[in-house]
Coordinates of C-alpha atoms in Angstrom, one line a residue:
X745 CA -0.3 -0.3 -0.5
X746 CA 1.5 3.8 -1.0
X747 CA 1.9 5.3 2.4
X748 CA 0.9 8.4 1.5
X749 CA -2.8 6.7 1.2
X750 CA -2.4 5.0 4.4
X751 CA -5.2 6.1 7.0
X752 CA -4.3 7.5 10.3
X753 CA -5.6 8.2 13.6
X754 CA -8.3 10.7 13.5
X755 CA -7.3 13.8 15.5
X756 CA -9.3 14.4 19.2
X757 CA -9.0 18.4 19.3
X758 CA -11.3 20.4 20.9
X759 CA -12.1 24.0 18.6
X760 CA -9.1 26.3 18.4
X761 CA -11.3 29.3 20.0
X762 CA -11.5 26.6 23.3
X763 CA -7.6 26.1 23.0
X764 CA -6.7 29.7 23.0
X765 CA -9.2 31.4 25.3
X766 CA -7.3 28.6 28.2
X767 CA -4.2 29.3 27.0
X768 CA -4.7 33.0 27.6
X769 CA -5.7 32.3 31.0
X770 CA -2.5 29.9 31.7
X771 CA -0.2 32.6 30.5
X772 CA -1.7 35.3 32.1
X773 CA -2.9 33.8 35.4
X774 CA -6.1 36.0 34.8
X775 CA -9.5 35.4 32.8
X776 CA -9.8 39.3 32.6
X777 CA -5.8 40.1 31.2
X778 CA -7.0 36.9 28.8
X779 CA -10.0 38.6 27.5
X780 CA -8.3 41.6 27.0
X781 CA -5.9 39.7 24.7
X782 CA -8.2 38.1 22.7
X783 CA -10.7 41.2 22.5
X784 CA -13.7 39.3 23.7
X785 CA -15.5 40.1 26.8
X786 CA -14.4 38.3 30.5
X787 CA -17.8 36.3 30.2
X788 CA -16.7 34.9 26.8
X789 CA -13.0 33.3 27.7
X790 CA -14.7 31.9 30.9
X791 CA -17.5 30.4 29.2
X792 CA -14.8 28.8 26.6
X793 CA -12.4 27.3 29.5
X794 CA -15.5 25.9 31.1
X795 CA -16.3 24.4 27.4
X796 CA -13.0 23.0 27.2
X797 CA -13.2 21.4 31.1
X798 CA -16.2 19.8 30.3
X799 CA -15.2 18.4 27.1
X800 CA -12.3 17.0 28.4
X801 CA -13.4 15.6 31.7
X802 CA -10.5 17.6 33.6
X803 CA -10.4 20.8 35.7
X804 CA -7.9 22.9 34.2
X805 CA -8.0 25.9 36.7
X806 CA -9.1 26.7 40.2
X807 CA -9.6 29.9 42.2
X808 CA -7.8 30.9 44.8
X809 CA -9.5 34.1 46.2
X810 CA -9.3 36.5 43.1
X811 CA -6.8 34.7 41.2
X812 CA -6.9 32.3 38.7
X813 CA -4.4 29.3 39.3
X814 CA -3.5 26.0 37.0
X815 CA -4.1 22.7 38.4
X816 CA -1.5 20.0 38.2
X817 CA -3.0 18.8 34.7
X818 CA -3.7 22.2 33.7
X819 CA 0.2 23.3 33.8
X820 CA 0.8 19.9 31.6
X821 CA -1.6 21.0 28.9
X822 CA -0.6 24.7 29.2
X823 CA 3.0 24.2 27.7
X824 CA 3.0 22.0 25.2
X825 CA -0.4 23.9 24.1
X826 CA 1.9 27.4 24.0
X827 CA 4.4 25.7 22.2
X828 CA 1.8 24.4 19.3
X829 CA 0.1 27.5 19.2
X830 CA 3.6 29.8 18.7
X831 CA 4.0 27.0 16.0
X832 CA 0.8 27.4 14.2
X833 CA 1.5 31.3 14.2
X834 CA 4.9 30.7 13.3
X835 CA 3.9 28.5 10.0
X836 CA 0.8 31.0 9.0
X837 CA 4.1 33.8 8.8
X838 CA 6.4 32.3 6.9
X839 CA 3.7 31.3 5.0
X840 CA 2.8 34.9 4.0
X841 CA 6.2 36.4 5.0
X842 CA 7.0 36.9 0.8
X843 CA 4.6 39.2 0.3
X844 CA 4.7 41.5 3.1
X845 CA 8.2 43.2 5.1
X846 CA 9.6 41.2 7.5
X847 CA 8.9 43.6 11.2
X848 CA 11.3 42.4 14.7
X849 CA 10.2 43.9 17.7
X850 CA 13.5 43.9 20.0
X851 CA 13.4 45.0 24.0
X852 CA 16.1 46.5 25.7
X853 CA 16.3 48.9 28.7
X854 CA 16.5 52.6 28.1
X855 CA 20.3 52.4 29.0
X856 CA 21.3 50.2 26.4
X857 CA 19.5 51.0 23.9
X858 CA 20.3 54.6 23.9
X859 CA 24.5 53.3 25.0
X860 CA 25.2 50.4 22.9
X861 CA 22.4 48.9 20.7
X862 CA 21.2 52.4 19.1
X863 CA 24.7 53.2 17.5
X864 CA 25.2 50.0 16.4
X865 CA 21.8 49.5 14.7
X866 CA 22.4 51.4 11.3
X867 CA 24.9 48.6 10.4
X868 CA 21.8 46.1 11.4
X869 CA 19.6 48.1 8.9
X870 CA 22.1 49.0 6.1
X871 CA 22.8 45.6 6.1
X872 CA 18.7 44.1 5.7
X873 CA 16.8 46.9 4.6
X874 CA 13.8 44.4 4.5
X875 CA 13.3 44.2 8.3
X876 CA 11.5 46.7 10.0
X877 CA 13.1 47.0 13.2
X878 CA 11.0 48.3 16.5
X879 CA 12.9 48.9 19.7
X880 CA 10.8 48.6 22.6
X881 CA 11.8 50.0 26.8
X882 CA 12.1 46.7 29.0
X883 CA 10.6 46.4 32.0
X884 CA 10.8 44.1 35.0
X885 CA 13.5 41.9 33.8
X886 CA 12.2 39.1 35.3
X887 CA 9.0 38.6 33.1
X888 CA 9.2 38.1 29.3
X889 CA 5.5 39.1 27.6
X890 CA 6.3 37.4 24.4
X891 CA 3.3 38.9 23.1
X892 CA 4.5 42.5 23.4
X893 CA 8.0 41.3 21.3
X894 CA 9.5 39.0 19.4
X895 CA 13.4 38.9 21.3
X896 CA 14.1 41.2 24.4
X897 CA 18.0 41.8 25.7
X898 CA 18.2 40.6 29.5
X899 CA 21.2 41.1 31.8
X900 CA 22.0 38.8 34.3
X901 CA 24.1 37.1 36.6
X902 CA 24.4 33.0 36.9
X903 CA 22.3 33.1 40.0
X904 CA 19.6 35.3 38.7
X905 CA 19.7 33.2 35.1
X906 CA 19.5 29.5 37.2
X907 CA 16.4 31.0 39.1
X908 CA 14.7 32.1 36.4
X909 CA 15.7 29.1 34.3
X910 CA 13.5 27.0 36.8
X911 CA 10.4 28.9 36.0
X912 CA 7.5 27.6 33.7
X913 CA 7.6 30.6 31.5
X914 CA 11.3 30.1 30.9
X915 CA 11.9 26.9 30.1
X916 CA 9.6 27.9 26.8
X917 CA 12.8 30.0 26.2
X918 CA 15.6 30.1 24.2
X919 CA 18.7 32.2 26.0
X920 CA 21.7 33.4 24.0
X921 CA 24.7 35.2 25.5
X922 CA 26.7 37.5 23.8
X923 CA 28.3 40.5 25.6
X924 CA 29.6 40.3 29.5
X925 CA 29.6 42.9 32.1
X926 CA 31.0 45.0 35.0
X927 CA 30.7 47.9 37.3
X928 CA 33.0 50.5 38.4
X929 CA 32.9 54.4 39.6
X930 CA 33.2 56.7 36.4
X931 CA 32.7 60.6 36.7
X932 CA 34.0 63.7 34.0
X933 CA 37.6 64.6 33.7
X934 CA 37.0 68.1 35.1
X935 CA 36.2 66.5 38.3
X936 CA 38.5 64.5 38.7
X937 CA 41.1 66.9 38.2
X938 CA 39.6 69.1 40.5
X939 CA 39.1 66.5 43.7
X940 CA 41.4 64.0 42.9
X941 CA 40.5 60.2 43.5
X942 CA 43.9 59.0 44.8
X943 CA 42.2 56.1 46.4
X944 CA 38.5 54.7 47.2
X945 CA 38.0 56.4 50.7
X946 CA 39.0 59.3 48.9
X947 CA 34.8 58.9 47.5
X948 CA 33.7 61.0 51.1
X949 CA 34.8 64.0 49.7
X950 CA 32.6 63.2 46.4
X951 CA 28.8 62.5 45.1
X952 CA 27.8 59.3 45.0
X953 CA 25.6 59.4 41.9
X954 CA 22.9 56.6 42.1
X955 CA 20.0 54.9 39.8
X956 CA 17.1 52.8 41.0
X957 CA 17.3 50.8 38.2
X958 CA 20.1 49.7 39.7
X959 CA 20.0 49.6 43.0
X960 CA 22.9 48.8 45.7
X961 CA 25.4 49.4 42.8
X962 CA 27.2 51.9 45.2
X963 CA 27.3 49.2 48.1
X964 CA 28.2 46.5 45.6
X965 CA 31.5 48.5 44.4
X966 CA 32.5 49.7 47.8
X967 CA 32.4 46.0 49.2
X968 CA 34.7 45.0 46.6
X969 CA 36.7 47.9 47.2
X970 CA 37.3 47.2 51.1
X971 CA 36.2 51.0 51.5
X972 CA 33.9 50.8 54.9
X973 CA 32.5 53.7 57.2
X974 CA 31.5 55.3 53.8
X975 CA 27.6 56.1 53.6
X976 CA 26.8 54.5 50.0
X977 CA 22.9 56.1 50.4
X978 CA 24.0 59.5 49.6
X979 CA 24.2 62.1 46.8
X980 CA 21.5 62.1 44.0
X981 CA 19.2 59.4 42.8
X982 CA 17.9 59.2 39.0
X983 CA 15.5 57.5 37.5
X984 CA 17.9 55.2 35.5
X985 CA 21.8 54.7 34.5
X986 CA 21.4 56.8 31.5
X987 CA 20.3 59.9 33.6
X988 CA 22.8 58.7 36.2
X989 CA 26.1 58.5 33.8
X990 CA 24.9 62.2 32.5
X991 CA 24.9 63.7 35.2
X992 CA 28.3 62.3 36.0
X993 CA 29.2 64.0 32.4
X994 CA 27.9 67.0 33.6
X995 CA 30.8 67.1 36.9
X996 CA 27.3 66.6 39.2
X997 CA 29.5 63.6 41.1
X998 CA 30.7 60.1 40.4
X999 CA 28.6 57.2 39.5
X1000 CA 29.0 53.3 38.7
X1001 CA 29.0 52.8 35.4
X1002 CA 28.7 49.8 33.6
X1003 CA 31.1 48.3 31.1
X1004 CA 30.3 47.9 28.0
X1005 CA 27.5 50.6 28.2
X1006 CA 30.7 53.6 29.2
X1007 CA 32.8 51.9 27.0
X1008 CA 32.5 54.7 24.4
X1009 CA 32.4 57.8 26.7
X1010 CA 35.9 56.4 28.3
X1011 CA 37.0 55.9 24.6
X1012 CA 36.1 59.8 23.8
X1013 CA 37.1 60.8 27.2
X1014 CA 34.0 62.3 28.7
X1015 CA 34.0 60.1 31.6
X1016 CA 37.2 58.4 33.5
X1017 CA 37.8 55.7 35.4
X1018 CA 39.3 56.6 38.6
X1019 CA 40.6 53.2 39.9
X1020 CA 41.0 51.2 37.1
X1021 CA 41.3 47.7 38.0
X1022 CA 38.4 47.5 40.5
X1023 CA 35.2 46.3 38.8
X1024 CA 32.6 44.1 40.6
X1025 CA 29.1 42.6 39.9
X1026 CA 30.4 40.3 36.9
X1027 CA 26.5 39.6 35.0
X1028 CA 26.3 39.3 31.6
X1029 CA 23.7 40.3 28.4
X1030 CA 21.4 37.4 26.8
X1031 CA 18.9 37.6 23.7
X1032 CA 15.8 35.9 25.0
X1033 CA 13.1 34.8 22.8
X1034 CA 10.5 32.4 22.8
X1035 CA 12.3 28.4 21.6
X1036 CA 9.8 28.0 19.1
X1037 CA 10.9 31.6 17.0
X1038 CA 14.0 31.3 17.5
X1039 CA 14.3 30.0 14.1
X1040 CA 12.1 32.4 12.6
X1041 CA 14.7 34.1 9.7
X1042 CA 14.5 37.4 11.5
X1043 CA 15.5 36.9 14.7
X1044 CA 18.1 34.5 13.7
X1045 CA 19.0 37.2 11.2
X1046 CA 19.3 39.8 14.3
X1047 CA 20.8 37.3 16.8
X1048 CA 23.9 36.5 14.2
X1049 CA 24.3 40.5 13.6
X1050 CA 23.9 41.1 17.3
X1051 CA 26.9 38.4 18.0
X1052 CA 29.1 39.8 15.8
X1053 CA 28.9 43.4 16.8
X1054 CA 29.5 42.2 20.5
X1055 CA 32.9 40.8 19.5
X1056 CA 33.6 44.5 17.0
X1057 CA 32.7 46.7 19.9
X1058 CA 35.6 47.4 22.3
X1059 CA 35.0 47.4 26.5
X1060 CA 33.7 43.5 26.9
X1061 CA 32.6 40.8 24.5
X1062 CA 31.8 37.8 25.1
X1063 CA 35.1 35.5 25.7
X1064 CA 35.2 33.6 22.6
X1065 CA 35.0 29.9 23.8
X1066 CA 31.3 30.9 25.5
X1067 CA 29.9 32.6 22.6

C-alpha cells in the first residue's frame, strides 16, 4: 500500500477558540487579561474554558481568592499547547512572509538601547533593509511577555539566570549570551582634576550618583574595594543609569558605570575610570526569545548580527569559547 494513502488516526482536538482562551488564561493567570488579549468579554473567556474542561473531563483551572491558578493537569496541558499555538502562528507568518516586509520588535533597557544598541543599529538596518526594527523599553527583567515583542535583551548574573530558568515560562525560552558586563565608578575628567581620587576612600569627599534601575550598585562596589565607614546612600538619585551617567558627564558627582555601556564615553574621554582594575558584579547580556520562534529568519539574522557587533565593540565582548 502506498504510504501516502495510509489511514491515520483521527485527531481528537477541541475547538481552536477553546484552546486559545485557555492558553491565554494560563499565560496571564487572569481571565480579565486573557479577554483583553483576545478582544472578547470576560464572560466569553470563562465560557470557553469551562466548555473545554467539560469536553476533556478534566479541571484545568481553579480560583484561589481573586486569583486564577492552574491545576496540575492544567500546567501539563498549558506548556505544549502554548508551543503548538506559537508554532501555528510562526508557520502562518512564514507562509505569508514573501508578500510583506519582516518586522522585529526588540526589548532592551533604556540605557543599553541608547548607549550601546542604537549607535550600532544602523549597520543592521543597512545590511538588512527588508527588516523593520522596533526598539521597546524593557520593564521587569523577571517577566517575559513574547506577545509584546519578538526578543528581549536581558542582563543577568549566573544565579539570577538559574533562578529564572527554573520557572515554567522561562523553560520555553531560548537564551543566547553575547556580551559581558562589570561595574565600576566613573566621573568627568574636570571633576577628577578638581578633586583627585587617589584611593577609593577619597570618595567620601564626592557626591555619589545613583540609579533606581540598579539598586545597591555603590554598596557592591565599595564592598569589592574594601571601603568601610562610607555612606553609600548619600548623593543624587535618578530613574535610570542613562540619566545617572549624564549627570556624571556634567560633573555632578561620581556614578557606577557598567562596561560595555560606558565604553564609548571612556574612549571619547567624556568619562574617566578613577580606579582601573577594581570592577565588580560580573553579569552577562542575553538575547531571549521563545524557543519555538528562535529559528524565525528575522530573529536568527538579528542574533547573528548582535553577536558579531559584540565582538567588534571595544570593552567586554563575550569570551570566544562561550559564544
